[in-house]
PDB file of C-alpha atoms and ligand atoms in Angstrom:
ATOM      1  CA  MET A   1      18.730  -5.369   9.524  1.00  0.00           C
ATOM      2  CA  THR A   2      20.733  -3.532   6.857  1.00  0.00           C
ATOM      3  CA  SER A   3      19.121  -0.673   5.004  1.00  0.00           C
ATOM      4  CA  THR A   4      19.619  -2.395   1.672  1.00  0.00           C
ATOM      5  CA  GLU A   5      17.904  -5.593   2.746  1.00  0.00           C
ATOM      6  CA  PRO A   6      15.226  -6.159   0.098  1.00  0.00           C
ATOM      7  CA  PHE A   7      11.726  -4.888   0.799  1.00  0.00           C
ATOM      8  CA  GLY A   8      10.213  -8.368   0.498  1.00  0.00           C
ATOM      9  CA  ALA A   9      12.427  -9.732   3.275  1.00  0.00           C
ATOM     10  CA  ARG A  10      11.733  -6.734   5.505  1.00  0.00           C
ATOM     11  CA  LEU A  11       8.012  -7.024   4.867  1.00  0.00           C
ATOM     12  CA  ARG A  12       7.927 -10.770   5.597  1.00  0.00           C
ATOM     13  CA  ARG A  13       9.599 -10.191   8.952  1.00  0.00           C
ATOM     14  CA  ALA A  14       7.300  -7.268   9.814  1.00  0.00           C
ATOM     15  CA  MET A  15       4.207  -9.325   8.918  1.00  0.00           C
ATOM     16  CA  ASP A  16       5.417 -12.240  11.030  1.00  0.00           C
ATOM     17  CA  GLU A  17       6.187  -9.995  14.005  1.00  0.00           C
ATOM     18  CA  ARG A  18       3.306  -7.513  13.851  1.00  0.00           C
ATOM     19  CA  GLY A  19       0.667  -9.211  11.705  1.00  0.00           C
ATOM     20  CA  PRO A  20      -0.093  -8.181   8.126  1.00  0.00           C
ATOM     21  CA  LEU A  21      -2.414  -5.179   8.615  1.00  0.00           C
ATOM     22  CA  CYS A  22      -1.674  -2.004   6.663  1.00  0.00           C
ATOM     23  CA  VAL A  23      -3.296   1.153   8.029  1.00  0.00           C
ATOM     24  CA  GLY A  24      -3.917   3.792   5.393  1.00  0.00           C
ATOM     25  CA  ILE A  25      -3.379   7.492   6.023  1.00  0.00           C
ATOM     26  CA  ASP A  26      -6.128   9.037   3.915  1.00  0.00           C
ATOM     27  CA  PRO A  27      -6.878  12.558   5.168  1.00  0.00           C
ATOM     28  CA  HIS A  28     -10.181  13.040   3.349  1.00  0.00           C
ATOM     29  CA  ALA A  29     -11.731  16.491   3.847  1.00  0.00           C
ATOM     30  CA  SER A  30     -14.754  14.772   5.405  1.00  0.00           C
ATOM     31  CA  LEU A  31     -12.553  13.029   7.985  1.00  0.00           C
ATOM     32  CA  LEU A  32     -10.777  16.278   8.872  1.00  0.00           C
ATOM     33  CA  ALA A  33     -14.215  17.782   9.551  1.00  0.00           C
ATOM     34  CA  GLN A  34     -15.276  14.738  11.564  1.00  0.00           C
ATOM     35  CA  TRP A  35     -12.144  15.096  13.702  1.00  0.00           C
ATOM     36  CA  GLY A  36     -12.938  18.789  14.322  1.00  0.00           C
ATOM     37  CA  LEU A  37      -9.989  19.928  12.207  1.00  0.00           C
ATOM     38  CA  ASN A  38      -9.866  22.640   9.586  1.00  0.00           C
ATOM     39  CA  ASP A  39      -9.497  21.635   5.954  1.00  0.00           C
ATOM     40  CA  ASP A  40      -6.056  23.235   5.765  1.00  0.00           C
ATOM     41  CA  VAL A  41      -2.383  22.301   6.082  1.00  0.00           C
ATOM     42  CA  ALA A  42      -2.454  22.476   9.880  1.00  0.00           C
ATOM     43  CA  GLY A  43      -5.441  20.099   9.919  1.00  0.00           C
ATOM     44  CA  LEU A  44      -3.714  17.774   7.469  1.00  0.00           C
ATOM     45  CA  GLU A  45      -0.596  17.696   9.629  1.00  0.00           C
ATOM     46  CA  ARG A  46      -2.452  17.122  12.888  1.00  0.00           C
ATOM     47  CA  PHE A  47      -4.531  14.324  11.357  1.00  0.00           C
ATOM     48  CA  SER A  48      -1.645  12.458   9.752  1.00  0.00           C
ATOM     49  CA  ARG A  49       0.764  12.727  12.656  1.00  0.00           C
ATOM     50  CA  THR A  50      -1.963  11.547  15.044  1.00  0.00           C
ATOM     51  CA  VAL A  51      -2.481   8.399  12.976  1.00  0.00           C
ATOM     52  CA  VAL A  52       1.264   7.773  12.937  1.00  0.00           C
ATOM     53  CA  GLU A  53       1.482   8.316  16.691  1.00  0.00           C
ATOM     54  CA  ALA A  54      -1.398   5.899  17.261  1.00  0.00           C
ATOM     55  CA  VAL A  55      -0.273   2.896  15.216  1.00  0.00           C
ATOM     56  CA  ALA A  56       3.181   3.216  13.595  1.00  0.00           C
ATOM     57  CA  ASP A  57       4.847   1.378  16.473  1.00  0.00           C
ATOM     58  CA  ARG A  58       2.570  -1.639  16.073  1.00  0.00           C
ATOM     59  CA  VAL A  59       1.399  -2.247  12.500  1.00  0.00           C
ATOM     60  CA  ALA A  60       3.579  -3.790   9.796  1.00  0.00           C
ATOM     61  CA  VAL A  61       2.731  -1.255   7.110  1.00  0.00           C
ATOM     62  CA  MET A  62       1.252   2.221   6.723  1.00  0.00           C
ATOM     63  CA  LYS A  63       0.112   3.645   3.415  1.00  0.00           C
ATOM     64  CA  PRO A  64      -0.197   7.417   3.021  1.00  0.00           C
ATOM     65  CA  GLN A  65      -2.498   8.377   0.157  1.00  0.00           C
ATOM     66  CA  SER A  66      -0.529  11.046  -1.718  1.00  0.00           C
ATOM     67  CA  ALA A  67      -3.628  12.601  -3.315  1.00  0.00           C
ATOM     68  CA  PHE A  68      -4.836  14.051  -0.036  1.00  0.00           C
ATOM     69  CA  PHE A  69      -1.445  15.694   0.589  1.00  0.00           C
ATOM     70  CA  GLU A  70      -0.988  16.935  -3.006  1.00  0.00           C
ATOM     71  CA  ARG A  71      -4.317  18.755  -2.598  1.00  0.00           C
ATOM     72  CA  PHE A  72      -2.458  21.331  -0.462  1.00  0.00           C
ATOM     73  CA  GLY A  73       0.437  21.879  -2.883  1.00  0.00           C
ATOM     74  CA  SER A  74       4.030  22.117  -1.713  1.00  0.00           C
ATOM     75  CA  ARG A  75       3.066  22.555   1.941  1.00  0.00           C
ATOM     76  CA  GLY A  76       1.033  19.357   1.772  1.00  0.00           C
ATOM     77  CA  ILE A  77       4.017  17.534   0.282  1.00  0.00           C
ATOM     78  CA  ALA A  78       6.169  18.861   3.127  1.00  0.00           C
ATOM     79  CA  VAL A  79       3.712  17.274   5.577  1.00  0.00           C
ATOM     80  CA  LEU A  80       3.903  14.028   3.597  1.00  0.00           C
ATOM     81  CA  GLU A  81       7.704  14.047   3.923  1.00  0.00           C
ATOM     82  CA  THR A  82       7.392  14.437   7.701  1.00  0.00           C
ATOM     83  CA  VAL A  83       4.785  11.685   7.914  1.00  0.00           C
ATOM     84  CA  VAL A  84       6.916   9.233   5.932  1.00  0.00           C
ATOM     85  CA  ARG A  85       9.968  10.005   8.044  1.00  0.00           C
ATOM     86  CA  GLU A  86       8.154   9.702  11.376  1.00  0.00           C
ATOM     87  CA  ALA A  87       6.304   6.541  10.433  1.00  0.00           C
ATOM     88  CA  ARG A  88       9.498   4.821   9.285  1.00  0.00           C
ATOM     89  CA  ALA A  89      11.324   5.990  12.422  1.00  0.00           C
ATOM     90  CA  ALA A  90       8.584   4.367  14.528  1.00  0.00           C
ATOM     91  CA  GLY A  91       9.299   1.034  12.880  1.00  0.00           C
ATOM     92  CA  THR A  92       6.549   0.593  10.317  1.00  0.00           C
ATOM     93  CA  LEU A  93       7.144   0.106   6.594  1.00  0.00           C
ATOM     94  CA  VAL A  94       5.725   2.899   4.454  1.00  0.00           C
ATOM     95  CA  VAL A  95       4.029   2.210   1.135  1.00  0.00           C
ATOM     96  CA  MET A  96       3.519   5.456  -0.731  1.00  0.00           C
ATOM     97  CA  ASP A  97       0.195   5.318  -2.517  1.00  0.00           C
ATOM     98  CA  ALA A  98       0.803   7.575  -5.511  1.00  0.00           C
ATOM     99  CA  LYS A  99      -0.125   5.082  -8.288  1.00  0.00           C
ATOM    100  CA  ARG A 100       2.486   6.428 -10.671  1.00  0.00           C
ATOM    101  CA  GLY A 101       2.754   5.231 -14.267  1.00  0.00           C
ATOM    102  CA  ASP A 102       4.168   6.820 -17.435  1.00  0.00           C
ATOM    103  CA  ILE A 103       6.371   6.113 -20.437  1.00  0.00           C
ATOM    104  CA  GLY A 104       9.644   4.584 -19.296  1.00  0.00           C
ATOM    105  CA  SER A 105      11.790   7.716 -19.595  1.00  0.00           C
ATOM    106  CA  THR A 106       9.368   9.674 -17.405  1.00  0.00           C
ATOM    107  CA  MET A 107       8.826   6.722 -15.106  1.00  0.00           C
ATOM    108  CA  ALA A 108      12.522   7.032 -14.278  1.00  0.00           C
ATOM    109  CA  GLY A 109      11.743  10.479 -12.828  1.00  0.00           C
ATOM    110  CA  TYR A 110       8.928   9.133 -10.658  1.00  0.00           C
ATOM    111  CA  ALA A 111      11.214   6.343  -9.512  1.00  0.00           C
ATOM    112  CA  GLU A 112      13.876   8.900  -8.488  1.00  0.00           C
ATOM    113  CA  ALA A 113      11.223  10.797  -6.514  1.00  0.00           C
ATOM    114  CA  TYR A 114      10.162   7.869  -4.316  1.00  0.00           C
ATOM    115  CA  LEU A 115      12.730   5.096  -4.610  1.00  0.00           C
ATOM    116  CA  HIS A 116      16.092   6.860  -4.610  1.00  0.00           C
ATOM    117  CA  LYS A 117      17.685   6.564  -1.184  1.00  0.00           C
ATOM    118  CA  ASP A 118      18.415  10.302  -0.993  1.00  0.00           C
ATOM    119  CA  ALA A 119      14.980  11.473  -2.162  1.00  0.00           C
ATOM    120  CA  PRO A 120      12.989  13.531   0.359  1.00  0.00           C
ATOM    121  CA  LEU A 121      10.015  11.203  -0.213  1.00  0.00           C
ATOM    122  CA  PHE A 122      11.979   7.937  -0.169  1.00  0.00           C
ATOM    123  CA  CYS A 123       9.695   5.196   1.071  1.00  0.00           C
ATOM    124  CA  ASP A 124       9.779   1.434   1.441  1.00  0.00           C
ATOM    125  CA  ALA A 125       7.499   0.800  -1.538  1.00  0.00           C
ATOM    126  CA  LEU A 126       5.400   2.660  -4.096  1.00  0.00           C
ATOM    127  CA  THR A 127       2.102   1.837  -5.792  1.00  0.00           C
ATOM    128  CA  VAL A 128       2.396   1.962  -9.589  1.00  0.00           C
ATOM    129  CA  SER A 129       0.047   1.603 -12.539  1.00  0.00           C
ATOM    130  CA  PRO A 130       1.160  -0.778 -15.307  1.00  0.00           C
ATOM    131  CA  TYR A 131      -1.451   0.355 -17.794  1.00  0.00           C
ATOM    132  CA  LEU A 132       1.090   1.993 -20.101  1.00  0.00           C
ATOM    133  CA  GLY A 133       2.474  -1.528 -20.412  1.00  0.00           C
ATOM    134  CA  TYR A 134       4.296  -3.480 -17.711  1.00  0.00           C
ATOM    135  CA  GLY A 135       7.660  -2.814 -19.369  1.00  0.00           C
ATOM    136  CA  SER A 136       7.195   0.936 -18.874  1.00  0.00           C
ATOM    137  CA  LEU A 137       7.744   0.292 -15.158  1.00  0.00           C
ATOM    138  CA  SER A 138      11.244  -1.110 -15.617  1.00  0.00           C
ATOM    139  CA  PRO A 139      13.122   2.020 -14.410  1.00  0.00           C
ATOM    140  CA  ALA A 140      11.149   1.754 -11.155  1.00  0.00           C
ATOM    141  CA  VAL A 141      11.864  -1.971 -10.873  1.00  0.00           C
ATOM    142  CA  ALA A 142      15.590  -1.335 -11.399  1.00  0.00           C
ATOM    143  CA  LEU A 143      15.828   1.499  -8.860  1.00  0.00           C
ATOM    144  CA  ALA A 144      13.727  -0.403  -6.310  1.00  0.00           C
ATOM    145  CA  ARG A 145      16.161  -3.332  -6.558  1.00  0.00           C
ATOM    146  CA  GLU A 146      19.110  -1.000  -6.064  1.00  0.00           C
ATOM    147  CA  SER A 147      17.549   0.728  -3.029  1.00  0.00           C
ATOM    148  CA  GLY A 148      16.044  -2.319  -1.327  1.00  0.00           C
ATOM    149  CA  ALA A 149      12.571  -0.901  -1.953  1.00  0.00           C
ATOM    150  CA  GLY A 150       9.477  -2.489  -3.463  1.00  0.00           C
ATOM    151  CA  LEU A 151       6.580  -1.834  -5.803  1.00  0.00           C
ATOM    152  CA  PHE A 152       2.888  -2.658  -5.679  1.00  0.00           C
ATOM    153  CA  VAL A 153       1.553  -2.992  -9.215  1.00  0.00           C
ATOM    154  CA  LEU A 154      -2.179  -2.504  -9.813  1.00  0.00           C
ATOM    155  CA  ALA A 155      -3.438  -5.878 -11.023  1.00  0.00           C
ATOM    156  CA  LEU A 156      -7.060  -6.425  -9.940  1.00  0.00           C
ATOM    157  CA  THR A 157      -8.211  -3.242  -8.245  1.00  0.00           C
ATOM    158  CA  SER A 158     -10.992  -2.964  -5.692  1.00  0.00           C
ATOM    159  CA  ASN A 159     -13.154  -0.488  -7.602  1.00  0.00           C
ATOM    160  CA  PRO A 160     -16.121  -1.652  -9.699  1.00  0.00           C
ATOM    161  CA  GLU A 161     -14.715   0.027 -12.857  1.00  0.00           C
ATOM    162  CA  GLY A 162     -11.501  -2.018 -12.808  1.00  0.00           C
ATOM    163  CA  PRO A 163     -12.717  -5.154 -14.597  1.00  0.00           C
ATOM    164  CA  GLU A 164     -13.353  -3.426 -17.962  1.00  0.00           C
ATOM    165  CA  VAL A 165      -9.572  -3.097 -18.271  1.00  0.00           C
ATOM    166  CA  GLN A 166      -8.198  -5.802 -15.988  1.00  0.00           C
ATOM    167  CA  HIS A 167     -10.492  -8.669 -17.054  1.00  0.00           C
ATOM    168  CA  ALA A 168     -10.127  -7.826 -20.759  1.00  0.00           C
ATOM    169  CA  VAL A 169      -8.785 -10.851 -22.604  1.00  0.00           C
ATOM    170  CA  ARG A 170      -5.722 -10.520 -24.826  1.00  0.00           C
ATOM    171  CA  THR A 171      -5.197 -12.227 -28.141  1.00  0.00           C
ATOM    172  CA  ASP A 172      -3.249 -14.997 -26.373  1.00  0.00           C
ATOM    173  CA  GLY A 173      -6.332 -15.791 -24.274  1.00  0.00           C
ATOM    174  CA  ARG A 174      -4.906 -14.399 -21.029  1.00  0.00           C
ATOM    175  CA  SER A 175      -6.580 -11.509 -19.218  1.00  0.00           C
ATOM    176  CA  VAL A 176      -4.737  -8.233 -18.673  1.00  0.00           C
ATOM    177  CA  GLY A 177      -4.807  -8.687 -14.882  1.00  0.00           C
ATOM    178  CA  ALA A 178      -3.424 -12.225 -15.136  1.00  0.00           C
ATOM    179  CA  THR A 179      -0.657 -10.915 -17.388  1.00  0.00           C
ATOM    180  CA  MET A 180       0.396  -8.414 -14.717  1.00  0.00           C
ATOM    181  CA  LEU A 181       0.475 -11.199 -12.120  1.00  0.00           C
ATOM    182  CA  ALA A 182       2.643 -13.299 -14.457  1.00  0.00           C
ATOM    183  CA  HIS A 183       5.097 -10.417 -14.916  1.00  0.00           C
ATOM    184  CA  LEU A 184       5.363 -10.090 -11.136  1.00  0.00           C
ATOM    185  CA  ALA A 185       5.896 -13.824 -10.659  1.00  0.00           C
ATOM    186  CA  ALA A 186       8.822 -13.583 -13.097  1.00  0.00           C
ATOM    187  CA  GLU A 187      10.201 -10.533 -11.245  1.00  0.00           C
ATOM    188  CA  ASN A 188      10.127 -12.383  -7.904  1.00  0.00           C
ATOM    189  CA  ALA A 189      11.409 -15.752  -9.137  1.00  0.00           C
ATOM    190  CA  GLY A 190      13.852 -17.342  -6.723  1.00  0.00           C
ATOM    191  CA  GLU A 191      13.577 -14.588  -4.097  1.00  0.00           C
ATOM    192  CA  GLU A 192      13.457 -15.721  -0.481  1.00  0.00           C
ATOM    193  CA  PRO A 193      11.625 -15.400   1.810  1.00  0.00           C
ATOM    194  CA  LEU A 194       9.423 -13.136  -0.358  1.00  0.00           C
ATOM    195  CA  GLY A 195       9.945 -11.070  -3.483  1.00  0.00           C
ATOM    196  CA  SER A 196       9.730  -7.267  -3.361  1.00  0.00           C
ATOM    197  CA  PHE A 197       7.361  -6.798  -6.287  1.00  0.00           C
ATOM    198  CA  GLY A 198       3.783  -7.025  -5.119  1.00  0.00           C
ATOM    199  CA  ALA A 199       0.385  -6.852  -6.745  1.00  0.00           C
ATOM    200  CA  VAL A 200      -2.638  -4.841  -5.699  1.00  0.00           C
ATOM    201  CA  VAL A 201      -5.608  -7.189  -5.555  1.00  0.00           C
ATOM    202  CA  GLY A 202      -8.735  -5.756  -3.974  1.00  0.00           C
ATOM    203  CA  ALA A 203     -10.405  -7.647  -1.133  1.00  0.00           C
ATOM    204  CA  THR A 204     -13.697  -6.807  -2.850  1.00  0.00           C
ATOM    205  CA  VAL A 205     -13.049  -8.598  -6.150  1.00  0.00           C
ATOM    206  CA  GLY A 206     -14.741 -11.910  -5.333  1.00  0.00           C
ATOM    207  CA  ASP A 207     -13.798 -15.254  -6.818  1.00  0.00           C
ATOM    208  CA  LEU A 208     -10.235 -15.302  -8.170  1.00  0.00           C
ATOM    209  CA  SER A 209      -9.954 -19.040  -8.694  1.00  0.00           C
ATOM    210  CA  SER A 210      -9.090 -18.501 -12.365  1.00  0.00           C
ATOM    211  CA  TYR A 211      -6.135 -16.259 -11.423  1.00  0.00           C
ATOM    212  CA  ASP A 212      -2.723 -17.477 -10.321  1.00  0.00           C
ATOM    213  CA  LEU A 213      -1.892 -15.408  -7.235  1.00  0.00           C
ATOM    214  CA  ALA A 214       1.301 -17.373  -6.502  1.00  0.00           C
ATOM    215  CA  ILE A 215       3.602 -14.502  -7.492  1.00  0.00           C
ATOM    216  CA  ASN A 216       6.067 -15.096  -4.620  1.00  0.00           C
ATOM    217  CA  GLY A 217       5.411 -11.496  -3.634  1.00  0.00           C
ATOM    218  CA  PRO A 218       3.040  -9.565  -1.392  1.00  0.00           C
ATOM    219  CA  LEU A 219      -0.587  -8.943  -2.310  1.00  0.00           C
ATOM    220  CA  LEU A 220      -1.826  -5.553  -1.110  1.00  0.00           C
ATOM    221  CA  ALA A 221      -5.547  -5.933  -0.493  1.00  0.00           C
ATOM    222  CA  PRO A 222      -7.485  -2.686  -0.094  1.00  0.00           C
ATOM    223  CA  GLY A 223     -11.238  -2.803   0.305  1.00  0.00           C
ATOM    224  CA  VAL A 224     -11.626  -4.019   3.886  1.00  0.00           C
ATOM    225  CA  GLY A 225     -13.799  -1.644   5.917  1.00  0.00           C
ATOM    226  CA  ALA A 226     -15.371   1.290   4.072  1.00  0.00           C
ATOM    227  CA  GLN A 227     -15.549  -0.496   0.703  1.00  0.00           C
ATOM    228  CA  GLY A 228     -17.502  -3.362   2.219  1.00  0.00           C
ATOM    229  CA  ALA A 229     -15.092  -6.299   2.416  1.00  0.00           C
ATOM    230  CA  THR A 230     -14.366  -7.931   5.771  1.00  0.00           C
ATOM    231  CA  ALA A 231     -11.525 -10.048   7.086  1.00  0.00           C
ATOM    232  CA  ALA A 232     -13.821 -13.050   6.727  1.00  0.00           C
ATOM    233  CA  ASP A 233     -13.870 -12.513   2.923  1.00  0.00           C
ATOM    234  CA  LEU A 234     -10.100 -12.881   2.591  1.00  0.00           C
ATOM    235  CA  PRO A 235      -9.777 -16.694   2.502  1.00  0.00           C
ATOM    236  CA  ALA A 236     -12.317 -17.057  -0.312  1.00  0.00           C
ATOM    237  CA  VAL A 237     -10.628 -14.349  -2.389  1.00  0.00           C
ATOM    238  CA  PHE A 238      -6.983 -15.275  -1.801  1.00  0.00           C
ATOM    239  CA  GLY A 239      -7.053 -19.023  -1.153  1.00  0.00           C
ATOM    240  CA  SER A 240      -3.590 -20.491  -0.747  1.00  0.00           C
ATOM    241  CA  ALA A 241      -1.965 -17.053  -1.262  1.00  0.00           C
ATOM    242  CA  LEU A 242      -3.447 -15.803   2.040  1.00  0.00           C
ATOM    243  CA  ARG A 243      -0.114 -15.792   3.881  1.00  0.00           C
ATOM    244  CA  ASN A 244       1.217 -13.111   1.519  1.00  0.00           C
ATOM    245  CA  VAL A 245      -1.795 -10.793   1.802  1.00  0.00           C
ATOM    246  CA  VAL A 246      -1.405  -7.317   3.310  1.00  0.00           C
ATOM    247  CA  PRO A 247      -4.964  -6.097   3.938  1.00  0.00           C
ATOM    248  CA  ASN A 248      -5.286  -2.299   3.918  1.00  0.00           C
ATOM    249  CA  VAL A 249      -7.834  -0.463   6.028  1.00  0.00           C
ATOM    250  CA  SER A 250      -8.043   3.323   5.794  1.00  0.00           C
ATOM    251  CA  ARG A 251     -11.426   4.911   6.619  1.00  0.00           C
ATOM    252  CA  GLY A 252     -12.460   1.862   8.693  1.00  0.00           C
ATOM    253  CA  VAL A 253      -9.770   2.844  11.219  1.00  0.00           C
ATOM    254  CA  LEU A 254      -9.555   6.606  10.627  1.00  0.00           C
ATOM    255  CA  ARG A 255     -13.206   7.265  11.389  1.00  0.00           C
ATOM    256  CA  HIS A 256     -12.444   6.392  15.044  1.00  0.00           C
ATOM    257  CA  GLY A 257     -10.153   9.419  15.526  1.00  0.00           C
ATOM    258  CA  PRO A 258      -9.019  11.846  16.729  1.00  0.00           C
ATOM    259  CA  ASP A 259      -8.494   9.931  19.994  1.00  0.00           C
ATOM    260  CA  THR A 260      -5.269   7.923  19.633  1.00  0.00           C
ATOM    261  CA  GLY A 261      -6.534   5.217  21.984  1.00  0.00           C
ATOM    262  CA  ALA A 262      -9.665   4.754  19.887  1.00  0.00           C
ATOM    263  CA  LEU A 263      -7.613   4.660  16.659  1.00  0.00           C
ATOM    264  CA  ARG A 264      -5.297   2.074  18.197  1.00  0.00           C
ATOM    265  CA  ALA A 265      -8.226  -0.018  19.400  1.00  0.00           C
ATOM    266  CA  ALA A 266      -9.847   0.065  15.953  1.00  0.00           C
ATOM    267  CA  ALA A 267      -6.607  -1.028  14.287  1.00  0.00           C
ATOM    268  CA  GLU A 268      -6.229  -3.797  16.867  1.00  0.00           C
ATOM    269  CA  ARG A 269      -9.766  -5.056  16.186  1.00  0.00           C
ATOM    270  CA  PHE A 270      -9.040  -5.294  12.442  1.00  0.00           C
ATOM    271  CA  ALA A 271      -5.667  -6.893  13.187  1.00  0.00           C
ATOM    272  CA  GLU A 272      -7.311  -9.540  15.384  1.00  0.00           C
ATOM    273  CA  GLU A 273     -10.013 -10.310  12.824  1.00  0.00           C
ATOM    274  CA  ILE A 274      -7.363 -10.659  10.142  1.00  0.00           C
ATOM    275  CA  GLN A 275      -5.128 -12.792  12.335  1.00  0.00           C
ATOM    276  CA  ALA A 276      -8.059 -15.095  13.013  1.00  0.00           C
ATOM    277  CA  VAL A 277      -8.368 -15.925   9.305  1.00  0.00           C
ATOM    278  CA  VAL A 278      -4.693 -15.713   8.288  1.00  0.00           C
ATOM    279  CA  GLY A 279      -3.142 -17.380  11.357  1.00  0.00           C
ATOM    280  CA  GLY A 280      -1.897 -20.824  10.434  1.00  0.00           C
ATOM    281  CA  SER A 281      -2.131 -20.225   6.685  1.00  0.00           C
TER     282      SER A 281
HETATM  283  O1  LIG B   1      -3.462   1.037  -4.408  1.00  0.00           O
HETATM  284  C1  LIG B   1      -4.308   1.120  -3.497  1.00  0.00           C
HETATM  285  O2  LIG B   1      -3.961   1.188  -2.322  1.00  0.00           O
HETATM  286  C2  LIG B   1      -5.730   0.957  -3.837  1.00  0.00           C
HETATM  287  C3  LIG B   1      -5.992   0.109  -4.890  1.00  0.00           C
HETATM  288  C4  LIG B   1      -7.305  -0.339  -5.078  1.00  0.00           C
HETATM  289  O3  LIG B   1      -7.572  -1.189  -5.918  1.00  0.00           O
HETATM  290  N1  LIG B   1      -8.286   0.154  -4.282  1.00  0.00           N
HETATM  291  C5  LIG B   1      -8.046   1.048  -3.273  1.00  0.00           C
HETATM  292  O4  LIG B   1      -8.982   1.404  -2.553  1.00  0.00           O
HETATM  293  N2  LIG B   1      -6.767   1.519  -3.086  1.00  0.00           N
HETATM  294  C6  LIG B   1      -6.483   2.560  -2.067  1.00  0.00           C
HETATM  295  O5  LIG B   1      -6.686   2.001  -0.777  1.00  0.00           O
HETATM  296  C7  LIG B   1      -7.316   2.960   0.110  1.00  0.00           C
HETATM  297  C8  LIG B   1      -8.643   2.404   0.550  1.00  0.00           C
HETATM  298  O6  LIG B   1      -9.228   3.220   1.504  1.00  0.00           O
HETATM  299  P1  LIG B   1     -10.521   2.806   2.353  1.00  0.00           P
HETATM  300  O7  LIG B   1     -11.577   2.401   1.383  1.00  0.00           O
HETATM  301  O8  LIG B   1     -10.863   4.062   3.082  1.00  0.00           O
HETATM  302  O9  LIG B   1     -10.106   1.688   3.285  1.00  0.00           O
HETATM  303  C9  LIG B   1      -7.393   4.258  -0.692  1.00  0.00           C
HETATM  304  O10 LIG B   1      -6.228   5.025  -0.409  1.00  0.00           O
HETATM  305  C10 LIG B   1      -7.384   3.804  -2.138  1.00  0.00           C
HETATM  306  O11 LIG B   1      -6.822   4.765  -2.997  1.00  0.00           O
END
């Protein structure tokens, strides 16, 4: 594997070898308390590194939620840098969940922060918001291509407030969410075995039969576990795109800590349930 091999190819291989589960690293204050940790930088570090130690050598993807690190300022970001480095060293792909989005000239700065090979927070992929217009993301698309990294673009999010924006219908009759999926399909055209530009499509969103999920890229599916979706919901939501789905579970796994064996067992249970519905698709 070369370091510039595109994210999509690296992800496909990781999903085939380890299964598609993504474990989120979301150090909520309530989880720190539940684990008997203080709500401070030391607690943040202990929590995050424990999750990495428990599963980074076995799951395809981990997704640190930047918000919970930013909460502690520069010292929290320093912990995030360590977590990204250790998780990648253990063999998992790291998707930074920072949901960045801005006018193109500023987006270039965010891209440098996460997608430039020499950046302290360089990661395998970054979540981005296209709601300043898909084209505003182009500096991130360009740098991701150069670095062999990927993006996950918010298309149909798992939260109940998402549809007021994402289901809104444009003057050409297409919904906003469908437009984002079409942009991604164009980005990934011709890429094999899988494009590097994914969509975020919540596992909670219900019937998507009117949406074309065949974007030739990964579909990050948060919502399994604490938000109420289960592995059994995935086939109905994703249909023939199931093979490209990366289900994310954060609190559903994290609530089993701080014991690493219990965290590992929880991740394995989700992985098995997911494999049972995705296997053979
Ligand atoms: O981009 C995301 O990962 C994301 C998009 C979305 O539509 N819904 C969603 O829940 N997420 C993130 O996925 C994680 C879900 O966490 P749990 O609900 O604890 O499994 C959180 O870090 C959310 O910020």
